[in-house]
């Protein structure tokens, strides 16, 4: 019955076929990506939403052991705090991609997961909207991720990542927690690298050194102060090359990449979280 009802609604969407095949004309630099993703306005909106939903966020944070600022930052980067979640009918979008896309098997499985969600009655067919690739709600979960990670935090029997902030925040937090989030640590930090180290970078192992070791190599906080003298391990990354911004990243950074496997994305979430909190 669910299958028949859903499939009767399907329309193959030509715009999705075009979007699926469209390749970026040129690689955007990290600095340009950052200006677009972590604007002053997005930080300001983040602070406003942080304060607006503080009570719910604190409850979710206590339950899942994920700091509130990271929950808000993921929400902000994914859907601009829920203001754009996508208006494509998910079943039609996934059917289009399963039938006519580059990754047919992947989207076929996502379509079957979406039908399961309808079968569980968590959302009505007409309200099951998302991005052109089928990511849904304010947390932008693919259907398979919804089945694994969506939460019913207010215990009303529905996992509503479209409209209910209890469920939206809890689902984001549970996703990060499930991938090993450590709420005793942050994501990393922007740093200043001495010129001599940049010149010798090809001979340098850039991974898994303690902050103490990085400090001994002359790396400083972006404000010019010394790094903490602790054994916390960090990797050194240069998203736009060694002559642009440089970052030391910790394990939590890699957990953000589980949400979207992009260095730019994880840095945007991380830097937005700092902007919201400080």
Short mmCIF file of C-alpha atoms in Angstrom, two decimals:
data_model
loop_
_atom_site.label_atom_id
_atom_site.label_comp_id
_atom_site.label_asym_id
_atom_site.label_seq_id
_atom_site.Cartn_x
_atom_site.Cartn_y
_atom_site.Cartn_z
CA UNK A 1 0.00 0.00 0.00
CA UNK A 2 2.77 2.45 0.96
CA UNK A 3 4.77 1.51 -2.13
CA UNK A 4 1.79 1.98 -4.45
CA UNK A 5 0.80 5.29 -2.90
CA UNK A 6 4.38 6.63 -3.10
CA UNK A 7 5.03 5.43 -6.64
CA UNK A 8 1.75 6.86 -7.94
CA UNK A 9 3.05 10.27 -6.84
CA UNK A 10 6.36 9.95 -8.72
CA UNK A 11 7.42 12.32 -11.44
CA UNK A 12 10.82 12.06 -13.10
CA UNK A 13 12.38 15.49 -12.52
CA UNK A 14 14.52 16.73 -15.42
CA UNK A 15 16.16 19.45 -13.31
CA UNK A 16 17.58 16.76 -11.00
CA UNK A 17 19.11 14.91 -13.96
CA UNK A 18 20.85 18.14 -14.98
CA UNK A 19 22.05 18.87 -11.41
CA UNK A 20 23.38 15.33 -11.03
CA UNK A 21 25.50 15.62 -14.17
CA UNK A 22 26.67 19.17 -13.58
CA UNK A 23 30.35 19.43 -12.67
CA UNK A 24 31.78 22.53 -10.96
CA UNK A 25 33.45 24.77 -13.54
CA UNK A 26 36.42 25.45 -11.30
CA UNK A 27 37.60 24.51 -7.85
CA UNK A 28 36.61 27.15 -5.33
CA UNK A 29 39.34 28.27 -2.91
CA UNK A 30 38.83 27.69 0.80
CA UNK A 31 38.93 31.43 1.51
CA UNK A 32 36.06 32.00 -0.94
CA UNK A 33 34.14 29.04 0.47
CA UNK A 34 34.63 30.38 4.00
CA UNK A 35 33.39 33.88 3.09
CA UNK A 36 30.26 32.35 1.63
CA UNK A 37 29.63 29.76 4.37
CA UNK A 38 30.63 31.64 7.52
CA UNK A 39 29.52 35.20 6.82
CA UNK A 40 29.05 37.79 9.57
CA UNK A 41 25.31 37.44 9.07
CA UNK A 42 25.42 33.66 9.54
CA UNK A 43 27.41 34.07 12.76
CA UNK A 44 24.92 36.71 13.97
CA UNK A 45 21.96 34.44 13.13
CA UNK A 46 23.75 31.58 14.88
CA UNK A 47 24.06 33.57 18.09
CA UNK A 48 20.38 34.58 17.91
CA UNK A 49 19.26 30.97 17.38
CA UNK A 50 21.66 29.72 20.04
CA UNK A 51 19.97 32.00 22.58
CA UNK A 52 16.46 31.34 21.25
CA UNK A 53 16.77 27.55 21.65
CA UNK A 54 19.16 27.53 24.60
CA UNK A 55 16.93 25.43 26.86
CA UNK A 56 16.38 22.66 24.30
CA UNK A 57 20.04 22.74 23.24
CA UNK A 58 21.24 22.37 26.83
CA UNK A 59 18.99 19.35 27.40
CA UNK A 60 20.15 17.73 24.16
CA UNK A 61 23.79 18.48 24.96
CA UNK A 62 23.49 16.88 28.39
CA UNK A 63 21.81 13.77 26.94
CA UNK A 64 24.24 13.16 24.06
CA UNK A 65 27.47 14.77 25.34
CA UNK A 66 27.92 17.08 22.35
CA UNK A 67 28.58 20.79 22.90
CA UNK A 68 25.66 23.03 21.94
CA UNK A 69 27.69 25.29 19.64
CA UNK A 70 28.58 22.38 17.36
CA UNK A 71 24.93 21.32 17.08
CA UNK A 72 23.96 24.86 16.06
CA UNK A 73 26.91 25.15 13.65
CA UNK A 74 26.01 21.94 11.77
CA UNK A 75 22.40 23.16 11.58
CA UNK A 76 23.63 26.55 10.31
CA UNK A 77 25.86 25.16 7.56
CA UNK A 78 23.39 22.48 6.47
CA UNK A 79 20.22 24.58 6.14
CA UNK A 80 21.01 28.12 7.34
CA UNK A 81 19.23 27.34 10.63
CA UNK A 82 16.31 25.66 8.92
CA UNK A 83 15.56 28.46 6.46
CA UNK A 84 16.35 26.31 3.42
CA UNK A 85 15.75 22.57 3.59
CA UNK A 86 14.91 21.93 -0.07
CA UNK A 87 11.54 21.69 -1.79
CA UNK A 88 12.00 18.57 -3.93
CA UNK A 89 9.60 15.67 -3.26
CA UNK A 90 12.05 13.10 -1.85
CA UNK A 91 10.43 10.03 -3.42
CA UNK A 92 10.44 11.60 -6.89
CA UNK A 93 14.01 12.88 -6.43
CA UNK A 94 15.34 9.49 -5.36
CA UNK A 95 13.40 7.65 -8.05
CA UNK A 96 14.83 10.00 -10.70
CA UNK A 97 18.38 9.35 -9.46
CA UNK A 98 17.83 5.59 -9.06
CA UNK A 99 16.44 5.38 -12.59
CA UNK A 100 18.62 7.88 -14.39
CA UNK A 101 21.55 8.82 -12.16
CA UNK A 102 25.28 8.10 -12.02
CA UNK A 103 24.93 6.19 -8.72
CA UNK A 104 21.76 4.23 -9.36
CA UNK A 105 22.38 1.50 -6.75
CA UNK A 106 23.09 4.03 -3.99
CA UNK A 107 19.91 5.96 -4.70
CA UNK A 108 17.84 2.79 -5.11
CA UNK A 109 18.79 1.83 -1.54
CA UNK A 110 18.00 5.36 -0.35
CA UNK A 111 14.60 5.13 -2.05
CA UNK A 112 13.85 1.87 -0.21
CA UNK A 113 14.89 3.56 3.06
CA UNK A 114 12.58 6.50 2.29
CA UNK A 115 9.68 4.08 1.76
CA UNK A 116 10.44 2.54 5.17
CA UNK A 117 10.23 5.99 6.77
CA UNK A 118 6.78 6.47 5.21
CA UNK A 119 5.81 3.00 6.44
CA UNK A 120 6.76 4.00 10.00
CA UNK A 121 4.47 7.04 9.61
CA UNK A 122 7.09 9.58 10.73
CA UNK A 123 6.18 11.95 7.90
CA UNK A 124 3.37 12.23 5.37
CA UNK A 125 4.26 11.71 1.71
CA UNK A 126 3.35 15.29 0.74
CA UNK A 127 5.57 16.66 3.53
CA UNK A 128 8.59 14.48 2.69
CA UNK A 129 10.63 17.22 1.03
CA UNK A 130 14.37 17.67 0.72
CA UNK A 131 17.32 18.54 -1.49
CA UNK A 132 17.59 17.44 -5.12
CA UNK A 133 19.74 14.49 -3.94
CA UNK A 134 17.24 13.40 -1.27
CA UNK A 135 18.76 14.89 1.91
CA UNK A 136 15.87 15.67 4.23
CA UNK A 137 14.83 18.13 6.88
CA UNK A 138 16.75 20.70 8.89
CA UNK A 139 19.48 18.15 9.65
CA UNK A 140 19.73 17.14 5.96
CA UNK A 141 19.79 13.38 6.58
CA UNK A 142 19.69 10.97 3.69
CA UNK A 143 16.92 8.39 4.34
CA UNK A 144 19.40 5.68 5.43
CA UNK A 145 20.94 8.13 7.93
CA UNK A 146 17.47 9.04 9.14
CA UNK A 147 16.74 5.37 9.90
CA UNK A 148 20.03 5.08 11.84
CA UNK A 149 20.31 8.41 13.61
CA UNK A 150 17.01 10.36 13.73
CA UNK A 151 15.78 10.87 17.31
CA UNK A 152 12.38 11.31 18.92
CA UNK A 153 13.66 13.55 21.70
CA UNK A 154 10.27 14.87 22.84
CA UNK A 155 8.82 11.34 22.91
CA UNK A 156 5.77 12.12 20.77
CA UNK A 157 6.24 8.99 18.64
CA UNK A 158 7.50 10.90 15.58
CA UNK A 159 11.09 11.60 14.55
CA UNK A 160 10.43 15.01 13.02
CA UNK A 161 13.63 16.47 11.53
CA UNK A 162 11.55 18.86 9.40
CA UNK A 163 9.83 20.96 12.06
CA UNK A 164 10.57 19.88 15.65
CA UNK A 165 13.70 21.48 17.13
CA UNK A 166 13.87 18.87 19.89
CA UNK A 167 14.23 16.13 17.28
CA UNK A 168 16.39 18.21 14.90
CA UNK A 169 19.03 19.04 17.52
CA UNK A 170 18.96 15.57 19.09
CA UNK A 171 19.40 13.92 15.68
CA UNK A 172 22.46 16.05 14.85
CA UNK A 173 23.92 15.40 18.30
CA UNK A 174 23.29 11.65 18.12
CA UNK A 175 24.93 11.50 14.69
CA UNK A 176 28.11 13.09 16.05
CA UNK A 177 28.02 11.01 19.23
CA UNK A 178 27.58 7.79 17.22
CA UNK A 179 30.79 8.56 15.33
CA UNK A 180 32.81 9.02 18.51
CA UNK A 181 32.48 12.70 19.44
CA UNK A 182 34.54 13.78 22.49
CA UNK A 183 32.82 16.62 24.35
CA UNK A 184 35.92 17.27 26.48
CA UNK A 185 37.70 18.61 23.39
CA UNK A 186 37.12 21.15 20.64
CA UNK A 187 37.80 20.75 16.89
CA UNK A 188 41.22 22.37 16.53
CA UNK A 189 42.56 25.89 15.97
CA UNK A 190 43.90 28.29 13.37
CA UNK A 191 47.66 28.72 13.71
CA UNK A 192 50.65 30.73 12.48
CA UNK A 193 53.47 28.72 10.92
CA UNK A 194 57.06 30.03 10.88
CA UNK A 195 58.49 30.67 7.41
CA UNK A 196 61.31 28.17 7.93
CA UNK A 197 58.77 25.42 8.65
CA UNK A 198 56.79 26.22 5.48
CA UNK A 199 59.97 26.01 3.41
CA UNK A 200 60.74 22.62 4.96
CA UNK A 201 57.17 21.27 4.89
CA UNK A 202 57.95 18.53 2.35
CA UNK A 203 60.31 16.93 4.88
CA UNK A 204 57.83 17.26 7.74
CA UNK A 205 55.36 14.65 8.96
CA UNK A 206 52.13 16.66 9.24
CA UNK A 207 50.07 14.17 11.24
CA UNK A 208 49.64 12.95 14.79
CA UNK A 209 52.00 15.23 16.72
CA UNK A 210 51.21 16.62 20.16
CA UNK A 211 50.52 20.33 20.63
CA UNK A 212 53.70 20.38 22.72
CA UNK A 213 55.71 19.11 19.71
CA UNK A 214 54.03 21.54 17.30
CA UNK A 215 54.85 24.35 19.73
CA UNK A 216 58.49 23.28 19.82
CA UNK A 217 58.53 23.54 16.01
CA UNK A 218 57.56 27.21 16.35
CA UNK A 219 53.84 27.05 15.58
CA UNK A 220 51.74 29.68 17.40
CA UNK A 221 48.06 30.39 17.94
CA UNK A 222 46.61 32.78 15.33
CA UNK A 223 46.71 35.53 18.01
CA UNK A 224 50.47 35.02 18.33
CA UNK A 225 50.33 33.27 21.71
CA UNK A 226 51.96 29.92 22.45
CA UNK A 227 50.01 26.68 22.01
CA UNK A 228 48.88 24.83 25.17
CA UNK A 229 51.68 22.64 26.51
CA UNK A 230 49.69 19.38 26.42
CA UNK A 231 49.98 15.95 24.81
CA UNK A 232 46.80 16.36 22.71
CA UNK A 233 47.51 15.01 19.20
CA UNK A 234 46.83 17.18 16.14
CA UNK A 235 47.32 17.16 12.37
CA UNK A 236 48.48 20.23 10.44
CA UNK A 237 46.45 21.15 7.35
CA UNK A 238 46.64 23.92 4.72
CA UNK A 239 43.32 24.00 2.80
CA UNK A 240 44.63 26.58 0.28
CA UNK A 241 48.33 25.71 0.52
CA UNK A 242 50.98 26.61 3.11
CA UNK A 243 51.04 30.33 2.30
CA UNK A 244 47.36 30.78 3.25
CA UNK A 245 45.40 29.86 6.41
CA UNK A 246 46.75 26.92 8.43
CA UNK A 247 45.00 24.79 11.05
CA UNK A 248 45.82 22.18 13.66
CA UNK A 249 42.92 19.73 13.78
CA UNK A 250 41.94 17.22 16.50
CA UNK A 251 39.90 14.02 16.42
CA UNK A 252 36.54 15.83 16.60
CA UNK A 253 37.30 17.48 13.25
CA UNK A 254 37.28 14.04 11.66
CA UNK A 255 33.90 13.33 13.29
CA UNK A 256 32.43 16.43 11.62
CA UNK A 257 33.72 15.05 8.30
CA UNK A 258 31.50 12.00 8.88
CA UNK A 259 28.57 14.36 8.33
CA UNK A 260 30.06 15.55 5.05
CA UNK A 261 33.41 14.20 3.89
CA UNK A 262 34.85 17.57 2.91
CA UNK A 263 37.70 19.41 4.61
CA UNK A 264 36.12 22.74 3.62
CA UNK A 265 32.77 21.72 5.13
CA UNK A 266 34.30 20.55 8.42
CA UNK A 267 36.32 23.76 8.73
CA UNK A 268 33.22 25.87 8.03
CA UNK A 269 31.25 24.06 10.78
CA UNK A 270 34.21 24.37 13.15
CA UNK A 271 34.85 28.07 12.54
CA UNK A 272 31.11 28.86 12.71
CA UNK A 273 30.92 27.04 16.07
CA UNK A 274 33.69 29.33 17.39
CA UNK A 275 31.92 32.41 16.01
CA UNK A 276 28.66 31.43 17.71
CA UNK A 277 30.25 30.69 21.08
CA UNK A 278 32.78 33.50 21.44
#
